[in-house]
CSV table of C-alpha atoms and ligand atoms in Angstrom, one decimal:
chain,number,residue,atom,x,y,z
O,1,MET,CA,14.2,-5.2,13.9
O,2,LEU,CA,16.7,-3.6,16.2
O,3,CYS,CA,19.1,-2.9,13.3
O,4,GLU,CA,18.6,0.1,11.2
O,5,GLN,CA,15.5,-0.1,9.0
O,6,LYS,CA,16.0,0.2,5.2
O,7,TYR,CA,14.0,2.7,3.2
O,8,GLY,CA,12.8,3.0,-0.3
O,9,ALA,CA,12.4,6.2,-2.4
O,10,LEU,CA,8.9,6.2,-4.0
O,11,LEU,CA,9.5,8.2,-7.1
O,12,ASN,CA,7.1,11.1,-7.8
O,13,ASN,CA,6.1,10.8,-11.4
O,14,LEU,CA,4.9,14.5,-11.3
O,15,SER,CA,8.3,16.0,-10.5
O,16,SER,CA,11.3,15.4,-12.7
O,17,PRO,CA,11.1,11.6,-12.3
O,18,GLU,CA,13.7,10.8,-15.0
O,19,ALA,CA,16.3,13.2,-13.5
O,20,VAL,CA,15.6,12.0,-9.9
O,21,GLU,CA,15.8,8.3,-10.9
O,22,ALA,CA,19.1,8.9,-12.8
O,23,GLU,CA,20.5,10.6,-9.7
O,24,LEU,CA,19.5,7.7,-7.4
O,25,ARG,CA,20.7,5.1,-9.9
O,26,ALA,CA,24.1,6.9,-10.0
O,27,GLN,CA,24.2,6.3,-6.2
O,28,GLY,CA,23.7,2.6,-6.8
O,29,CYS,CA,19.9,2.4,-6.2
O,30,VAL,CA,17.7,0.1,-8.2
O,31,ASP,CA,13.9,0.3,-8.8
O,32,PHE,CA,12.8,-2.9,-7.1
O,33,VAL,CA,9.5,-3.0,-9.0
O,34,GLY,CA,10.9,-2.5,-12.5
O,35,CYS,CA,13.9,-4.7,-12.0
O,36,SER,CA,11.8,-7.6,-10.8
O,37,ALA,CA,9.2,-7.3,-13.6
O,38,PRO,CA,11.0,-5.6,-16.4
O,39,VAL,CA,8.9,-3.4,-18.7
O,40,PRO,CA,9.7,-3.7,-22.5
O,41,GLU,CA,11.7,-0.9,-23.9
O,42,GLY,CA,9.7,2.2,-24.9
O,43,ALA,CA,6.7,1.2,-22.8
O,44,GLY,CA,8.0,2.7,-19.5
O,45,GLY,CA,8.8,6.1,-18.1
O,46,ALA,CA,6.3,8.6,-16.9
O,47,PRO,CA,6.2,11.8,-18.9
O,48,GLU,CA,7.0,15.0,-17.0
O,49,GLN,CA,4.0,17.1,-17.6
O,50,ASP,CA,1.0,18.6,-16.0
O,51,ARG,CA,-1.0,15.4,-15.6
O,52,LEU,CA,-0.6,12.0,-14.0
O,53,PRO,CA,1.3,9.6,-16.3
O,54,GLU,CA,0.0,6.9,-18.6
O,55,VAL,CA,0.0,3.2,-17.9
O,56,THR,CA,3.5,1.6,-18.0
O,57,GLY,CA,2.3,-1.9,-18.7
O,58,THR,CA,-0.2,-1.5,-21.6
O,59,SER,CA,-2.9,-4.0,-22.1
O,60,SER,CA,-2.8,-6.7,-24.8
O,61,GLN,CA,-6.0,-7.9,-26.5
O,62,ASP,CA,-6.9,-10.3,-23.8
O,63,GLY,CA,-6.3,-7.8,-21.1
O,64,GLU,CA,-3.0,-9.2,-19.9
O,65,THR,CA,-0.4,-6.5,-19.2
O,66,GLU,CA,3.0,-6.3,-20.8
O,67,ARG,CA,4.5,-6.6,-17.4
O,68,GLU,CA,2.7,-9.9,-16.9
O,69,ILE,CA,3.7,-11.1,-20.4
O,70,GLY,CA,7.3,-10.0,-19.8
O,71,SER,CA,7.7,-12.0,-16.7
O,72,ARG,CA,6.0,-15.1,-18.3
O,73,ALA,CA,8.4,-14.9,-21.2
O,74,ALA,CA,11.2,-15.0,-18.6
O,75,GLY,CA,9.7,-18.3,-17.5
O,76,GLU,CA,9.4,-17.1,-13.9
O,77,VAL,CA,5.9,-17.9,-12.7
O,78,ALA,CA,2.8,-18.7,-14.7
O,79,ALA,CA,0.5,-16.7,-12.6
O,80,THR,CA,2.3,-13.4,-12.1
O,81,PRO,CA,-0.2,-11.2,-10.2
O,82,ARG,CA,-1.4,-8.1,-11.9
O,83,LEU,CA,0.3,-5.1,-10.4
O,84,SER,CA,-0.7,-1.4,-10.3
O,85,PRO,CA,1.4,0.2,-13.0
O,86,ASN,CA,3.8,3.2,-13.0
O,87,ILE,CA,4.9,2.7,-9.3
O,88,ARG,CA,8.7,3.0,-9.0
O,89,CYS,CA,10.5,2.6,-5.8
O,90,LEU,CA,14.2,2.8,-5.6
O,91,VAL,CA,16.2,0.9,-3.0
O,92,TYR,CA,19.9,0.4,-2.2
O,93,PRO,CA,20.9,-3.2,-3.1
O,94,LYS,CA,20.8,-6.1,-0.5
O,95,GLY,CA,23.5,-5.6,2.1
O,96,ASP,CA,24.0,-1.9,1.3
O,97,ILE,CA,22.8,0.2,4.3
O,98,SER,CA,23.3,3.7,2.7
O,99,ARG,CA,20.7,6.2,3.7
O,100,PHE,CA,18.7,8.4,1.3
O,101,LYS,CA,19.0,12.2,1.6
O,102,PRO,CA,15.8,14.0,2.4
O,103,ALA,CA,13.8,14.7,-0.8
O,104,ARG,CA,14.0,18.2,-2.2
O,105,PRO,CA,11.6,20.2,-4.3
O,106,ARG,CA,12.0,19.6,-8.0
O,107,ALA,CA,9.8,20.6,-11.0
O,108,TYR,CA,6.7,22.6,-10.0
O,109,GLY,CA,8.1,22.9,-6.5
O,110,LEU,CA,7.0,19.3,-5.8
O,111,LEU,CA,9.2,16.8,-3.9
O,112,GLY,CA,11.0,14.2,-6.0
O,113,TYR,CA,10.4,11.2,-3.8
O,114,TYR,CA,8.7,10.0,-0.7
O,115,LEU,CA,10.8,7.9,1.8
O,116,LEU,CA,9.1,4.9,3.3
O,117,ASP,CA,9.7,1.2,4.1
O,118,ALA,CA,9.9,-0.2,0.6
O,119,ALA,CA,7.7,-3.1,1.6
O,120,SER,CA,4.9,-0.6,2.3
O,121,VAL,CA,4.6,-0.2,-1.5
O,122,LEU,CA,3.5,-3.8,-1.8
O,123,PRO,CA,-0.1,-3.3,-0.7
O,124,ALA,CA,-0.5,-0.5,-3.3
O,125,LEU,CA,1.1,-2.6,-6.0
O,126,VAL,CA,-1.0,-5.7,-5.4
O,127,LEU,CA,-4.2,-3.6,-5.4
O,128,ASP,CA,-4.0,-3.8,-9.2
O,129,VAL,CA,-5.4,-0.4,-10.0
O,130,GLN,CA,-6.7,0.0,-13.5
O,131,GLU,CA,-7.8,2.8,-15.8
O,132,GLY,CA,-10.9,4.7,-14.4
O,133,HIS,CA,-11.0,3.0,-11.1
O,134,SER,CA,-12.5,4.5,-7.9
O,135,VAL,CA,-10.3,3.6,-4.9
O,136,LEU,CA,-10.8,4.0,-1.2
O,137,ASP,CA,-7.9,4.2,1.2
O,138,LEU,CA,-9.7,3.7,4.5
O,139,CYS,CA,-6.8,4.4,6.9
O,140,ALA,CA,-4.6,6.7,4.8
O,141,ALA,CA,-2.5,8.9,6.9
O,142,PRO,CA,0.3,10.0,6.6
O,143,GLY,CA,-0.2,9.0,3.0
O,144,GLY,CA,2.7,6.8,1.6
O,145,LYS,CA,0.4,4.2,0.1
O,146,ALA,CA,-2.1,6.8,-1.2
O,147,LEU,CA,0.8,8.5,-3.0
O,148,ALA,CA,1.8,5.2,-4.5
O,149,LEU,CA,-1.7,4.8,-5.8
O,150,LEU,CA,-1.7,8.2,-7.3
O,151,GLN,CA,1.5,7.4,-9.2
O,152,THR,CA,-0.5,5.0,-11.4
O,153,GLY,CA,-2.1,8.0,-13.1
O,154,LEU,CA,-5.2,5.8,-13.7
O,155,LEU,CA,-7.6,6.7,-11.0
O,156,ARG,CA,-10.9,8.3,-11.8
O,157,PHE,CA,-11.5,9.0,-8.1
O,158,LEU,CA,-9.4,8.4,-4.9
O,159,CYS,CA,-10.9,8.8,-1.4
O,160,VAL,CA,-8.4,9.1,1.3
O,161,ASN,CA,-9.7,8.8,4.9
O,162,ASP,CA,-8.2,8.8,8.4
O,163,VAL,CA,-10.1,9.0,11.7
O,164,SER,CA,-7.5,11.2,13.2
O,165,SER,CA,-7.9,14.9,12.3
O,166,SER,CA,-4.3,15.8,13.0
O,167,ARG,CA,-3.1,12.9,10.9
O,168,THR,CA,-5.5,13.8,8.2
O,169,ALA,CA,-4.0,17.3,8.2
O,170,ARG,CA,-0.6,15.7,7.7
O,171,LEU,CA,-1.9,13.6,4.9
O,172,ARG,CA,-3.3,16.7,3.2
O,173,ALA,CA,0.1,18.4,3.6
O,174,VAL,CA,1.9,15.3,2.1
O,175,LEU,CA,-0.4,15.2,-0.9
O,176,ARG,CA,0.2,18.9,-1.5
O,177,SER,CA,3.9,18.4,-1.4
O,178,PHE,CA,3.8,15.8,-4.1
O,179,VAL,CA,0.7,16.5,-6.3
O,180,HIS,CA,-0.3,19.6,-8.3
O,181,LYS,CA,-3.2,21.3,-6.6
O,182,GLU,CA,-5.2,21.2,-9.8
O,183,LEU,CA,-5.3,17.4,-9.4
O,184,LEU,CA,-6.4,17.5,-5.8
O,185,THR,CA,-9.9,18.8,-6.5
O,186,ASP,CA,-12.8,17.2,-4.6
O,187,ASP,CA,-14.1,15.4,-7.6
O,188,ARG,CA,-10.8,13.6,-8.1
O,189,VAL,CA,-9.3,13.3,-4.6
O,190,ARG,CA,-11.6,13.4,-1.6
O,191,ILE,CA,-9.9,13.8,1.8
O,192,THR,CA,-12.1,12.8,4.8
O,193,SER,CA,-11.8,12.1,8.5
O,194,PHE,CA,-14.4,9.6,9.4
O,195,ASP,CA,-14.3,6.5,11.6
O,196,GLY,CA,-13.7,3.9,8.9
O,197,ARG,CA,-15.7,1.3,10.8
O,198,LYS,CA,-18.8,3.2,10.0
O,199,TRP,CA,-18.1,3.6,6.3
O,200,GLU,CA,-20.7,1.0,5.3
O,201,GLU,CA,-23.4,3.2,6.9
O,202,PHE,CA,-23.2,5.7,4.0
O,203,GLU,CA,-21.3,4.1,1.1
O,204,ARG,CA,-21.6,0.5,0.1
O,205,ASN,CA,-20.9,-1.6,-3.0
O,206,PHE,CA,-19.1,1.3,-4.7
O,207,PHE,CA,-15.3,1.2,-4.9
O,208,ASP,CA,-13.4,-0.9,-7.5
O,209,ARG,CA,-10.5,-1.2,-5.0
O,210,VAL,CA,-10.2,-0.7,-1.3
O,211,LEU,CA,-7.0,-0.5,0.8
O,212,VAL,CA,-7.5,-1.3,4.5
O,213,ASP,CA,-4.1,-0.5,6.1
O,214,VAL,CA,-5.1,-0.8,9.7
O,215,PRO,CA,-3.7,0.7,12.9
O,216,CYS,CA,-1.6,-2.1,14.5
O,217,THR,CA,1.1,-2.6,17.1
O,218,THR,CA,3.6,-1.2,14.6
O,219,ASP,CA,6.1,-3.7,15.9
O,220,ARG,CA,9.4,-2.2,14.6
O,221,HIS,CA,8.4,1.3,15.8
O,222,SER,CA,7.3,-0.1,19.2
O,223,LEU,CA,10.6,-1.8,19.8
O,224,ILE,CA,12.7,1.4,19.4
O,225,GLU,CA,10.4,4.3,20.4
O,226,GLU,CA,9.6,5.0,24.0
O,227,GLU,CA,7.2,7.8,23.5
O,228,ASN,CA,3.5,6.9,23.2
O,229,ASN,CA,4.5,3.2,22.9
O,230,ILE,CA,1.4,1.0,22.5
O,231,PHE,CA,2.9,-1.6,24.8
O,232,LYS,CA,2.8,0.8,27.7
O,233,ARG,CA,0.5,-0.2,30.5
O,234,ALA,CA,-1.7,2.8,30.0
O,235,ARG,CA,-2.5,1.6,26.5
O,236,THR,CA,-3.2,-2.0,27.4
O,237,LYS,CA,-7.0,-1.8,26.7
O,238,GLU,CA,-6.4,0.0,23.4
O,239,ARG,CA,-3.9,-2.7,22.4
O,240,GLN,CA,-6.2,-5.5,23.3
O,241,ARG,CA,-9.0,-3.9,21.3
O,242,LEU,CA,-6.8,-3.7,18.2
O,243,PRO,CA,-7.9,-7.0,16.5
O,244,GLN,CA,-11.5,-6.1,17.0
O,245,VAL,CA,-11.0,-2.6,15.5
O,246,GLN,CA,-9.0,-4.2,12.6
O,247,LEU,CA,-11.8,-6.7,12.0
O,248,GLU,CA,-14.4,-3.9,11.9
O,249,LEU,CA,-12.3,-1.8,9.5
O,250,LEU,CA,-11.8,-4.8,7.2
O,251,LEU,CA,-15.5,-5.7,7.2
O,252,SER,CA,-16.3,-2.0,6.5
O,253,GLY,CA,-13.8,-2.0,3.6
O,254,ILE,CA,-15.2,-5.2,2.2
O,255,GLN,CA,-18.7,-3.7,2.1
O,256,ALA,CA,-17.5,-0.5,0.6
O,257,ALA,CA,-16.1,-2.5,-2.4
O,258,ARG,CA,-18.4,-3.3,-5.3
O,259,PRO,CA,-19.2,-6.9,-6.2
O,260,GLY,CA,-16.1,-8.1,-8.1
O,261,GLY,CA,-14.0,-5.4,-6.5
O,262,GLU,CA,-10.8,-6.2,-4.6
O,263,VAL,CA,-9.7,-5.4,-1.1
O,264,VAL,CA,-6.1,-5.4,0.3
O,265,TYR,CA,-5.7,-5.7,4.1
O,266,SER,CA,-2.3,-4.8,5.5
O,267,THR,CA,-0.5,-4.3,8.8
O,268,CYS,CA,3.1,-3.7,9.9
O,269,SER,CA,2.9,-6.3,12.6
O,270,LEU,CA,4.2,-9.9,13.0
O,271,SER,CA,1.2,-10.8,15.1
O,272,GLN,CA,-1.0,-13.6,13.7
O,273,LEU,CA,-3.8,-12.2,15.9
O,274,GLN,CA,-3.7,-9.0,13.9
O,275,ASN,CA,-3.0,-10.6,10.5
O,276,GLN,CA,-4.4,-14.0,9.6
O,277,TYR,CA,-6.9,-14.2,12.4
O,278,VAL,CA,-8.5,-10.9,11.4
O,279,VAL,CA,-8.8,-12.0,7.8
O,280,GLU,CA,-10.3,-15.4,8.8
O,281,GLN,CA,-12.9,-13.7,11.1
O,282,ALA,CA,-13.7,-11.2,8.4
O,283,LEU,CA,-14.2,-13.9,5.7
O,284,GLN,CA,-16.6,-15.7,8.1
O,285,GLN,CA,-18.5,-12.6,9.3
O,286,ALA,CA,-18.8,-11.2,5.8
O,287,ARG,CA,-20.4,-14.4,4.6
O,288,GLU,CA,-22.6,-15.1,7.7
O,289,GLU,CA,-23.7,-11.6,8.7
O,290,HIS,CA,-23.6,-9.7,5.4
O,291,GLY,CA,-24.1,-12.4,2.7
O,292,VAL,CA,-20.8,-11.4,1.1
O,293,ALA,CA,-18.7,-14.2,-0.4
O,294,LEU,CA,-15.0,-13.5,-0.9
O,295,GLU,CA,-12.1,-15.4,-2.4
O,296,VAL,CA,-8.5,-15.0,-1.1
O,297,VAL,CA,-6.2,-14.1,-4.0
O,298,ASP,CA,-3.0,-16.1,-4.0
O,299,LEU,CA,0.0,-13.8,-3.5
O,300,ARG,CA,2.7,-16.4,-3.7
O,301,PRO,CA,3.7,-15.4,-7.2
O,302,LEU,CA,4.3,-12.0,-5.8
O,303,THR,CA,6.8,-13.4,-3.2
O,304,HIS,CA,8.5,-15.1,-6.1
O,305,LEU,CA,8.7,-11.9,-8.1
O,306,PHE,CA,10.2,-9.8,-5.3
O,307,ARG,CA,12.3,-12.5,-3.6
O,308,ASP,CA,15.5,-10.7,-4.5
O,309,THR,CA,14.4,-7.6,-2.6
O,310,PHE,CA,12.4,-8.9,0.4
O,311,HIS,CA,12.5,-11.8,2.8
O,312,PHE,CA,9.1,-13.4,2.9
O,313,ALA,CA,7.9,-15.6,5.7
O,314,PRO,CA,7.9,-19.2,4.3
O,315,ASP,CA,4.6,-20.5,5.6
O,316,THR,CA,1.8,-18.0,6.2
O,317,HIS,CA,-1.4,-19.9,5.3
O,318,LEU,CA,-3.3,-16.8,4.5
O,319,GLY,CA,-1.7,-13.7,3.0
O,320,GLU,CA,2.0,-12.9,2.9
O,321,LEU,CA,4.4,-11.4,5.4
O,322,VAL,CA,7.7,-9.5,4.7
O,323,LEU,CA,10.0,-10.4,7.5
O,324,PRO,CA,12.9,-8.1,8.6
O,325,HIS,CA,16.2,-9.7,7.6
O,326,LEU,CA,19.7,-8.5,8.2
O,327,SER,CA,20.5,-8.3,4.5
O,328,ALA,CA,17.1,-6.8,3.6
O,329,ASN,CA,15.9,-5.0,6.7
O,330,PHE,CA,12.4,-4.0,5.4
O,331,GLY,CA,9.1,-4.8,7.1
O,332,PRO,CA,7.4,-6.3,8.9
O,333,ILE,CA,4.5,-5.9,6.5
O,334,TYR,CA,1.6,-8.3,6.3
O,335,LEU,CA,-0.7,-8.2,3.3
O,336,CYS,CA,-3.7,-10.3,2.2
O,337,LYS,CA,-5.9,-9.7,-0.9
O,338,LEU,CA,-9.5,-10.5,-1.1
O,339,ARG,CA,-11.9,-10.5,-4.1
O,340,ARG,CA,-15.6,-9.9,-3.6
O,341,LEU,CA,-17.6,-12.6,-5.4
O,342,ASN,CA,-21.0,-11.0,-5.0
N,401,SAM,N1,-1.8,3.9,5.1
N,401,SAM,C1,-1.0,4.8,5.8
N,401,SAM,C2,0.2,5.1,4.9
N,401,SAM,O1,0.6,4.4,4.0
N,401,SAM,O2,0.9,6.2,5.2
N,401,SAM,C3,-0.6,4.3,7.1
N,401,SAM,C4,-1.8,4.0,8.0
N,401,SAM,S1,-1.5,3.7,9.7
N,401,SAM,C5,-0.8,2.1,9.6
N,401,SAM,C6,-3.1,3.4,10.3
N,401,SAM,C7,-3.9,4.7,10.4
N,401,SAM,O3,-5.2,4.3,10.7
N,401,SAM,C8,-3.5,5.8,11.4
N,401,SAM,O4,-3.2,6.9,10.7
N,401,SAM,C9,-4.8,5.9,12.2
N,401,SAM,O5,-5.0,7.3,12.6
N,401,SAM,C10,-5.9,5.4,11.4
N,401,SAM,N2,-7.0,4.9,12.1
N,401,SAM,C11,-7.1,4.3,13.3
N,401,SAM,N3,-8.4,4.0,13.6
N,401,SAM,C12,-9.1,4.3,12.5
N,401,SAM,C13,-10.5,4.2,12.1
N,401,SAM,N4,-11.4,3.7,13.0
N,401,SAM,N5,-10.9,4.7,11.0
N,401,SAM,C14,-10.0,5.2,10.1
N,401,SAM,N6,-8.7,5.4,10.3
N,401,SAM,C15,-8.3,4.9,11.5
């Protein structure tokens, strides 16, 4: 983690995506999503027009996506997980530590890509957003994962929330730099600044998908950044409270999801206390205190699919963990997916 972090360029489907992708490919970048799960010819590519793009992996009669079928045909893994479509993230190949240039305005004055740790795209990908979904991003600022979710072009409604008003302002600015303002109307994208732990007090059993990307010890950042470091003595109590805050946020997100809905919990920490332990506690409390049964969705096929891009921890018993590695210095990102059974 002390070596330079690798980034990914999340392509903005609303601003010259083909031209931007061609430029990045000419520099040696590859779309780690598309190259791991190839989309059949003619099915991909977001049209550059005044709306969010169509589904890349179209549905077959039994609801299976072409992306799933494609990877089965390749004989990879029988149970390839369903991924949110249309998300493209370009990275320099393994071992290549070139840096991306800052994004510049393209069509409609919108930025061509958003730079982020490429592993941060995984929670949005595994959320499996489908046509007409209502999605809640409970801790959304500065907005990388919300932007990834918007790239699907499938959402009926996206609610992006962050307790911090200054970070919510940044989130709003990010969205405005990447999305046409006509698409940012309150009935399509709601931006709020509530304490996510209290969400269940006013909205329950509603969202098809919920992303709970919690505040954590941000391990990589904490190693290299002195300012406002969460490991400083003055922040000891706050740090010790983190697992409890994370648990309350996850429980709140679970209750905001509809029965049958899915929730992805993620952190950028290596700490089991903030990862598996929080999920275990949430499963137990959801069942015992709220009567909500959940199943844990197996994400091992995902690690297989993206094994050429990320280095996954070999033996997490609950969820998956992208470990920083010298040849693939992304992460850490922990993610666990839960499905509400009732
Ligand atoms: N999902 C974001 C992205 O992809 O850009 C990153 C989220 S960051 C890891 C965690 C966020 O949680 C911070 O912006 C923080 O302000 C917010 N947060 C902390 N406590 C919260 C709470 N109780 N309710 C809602 N948001 C909270």
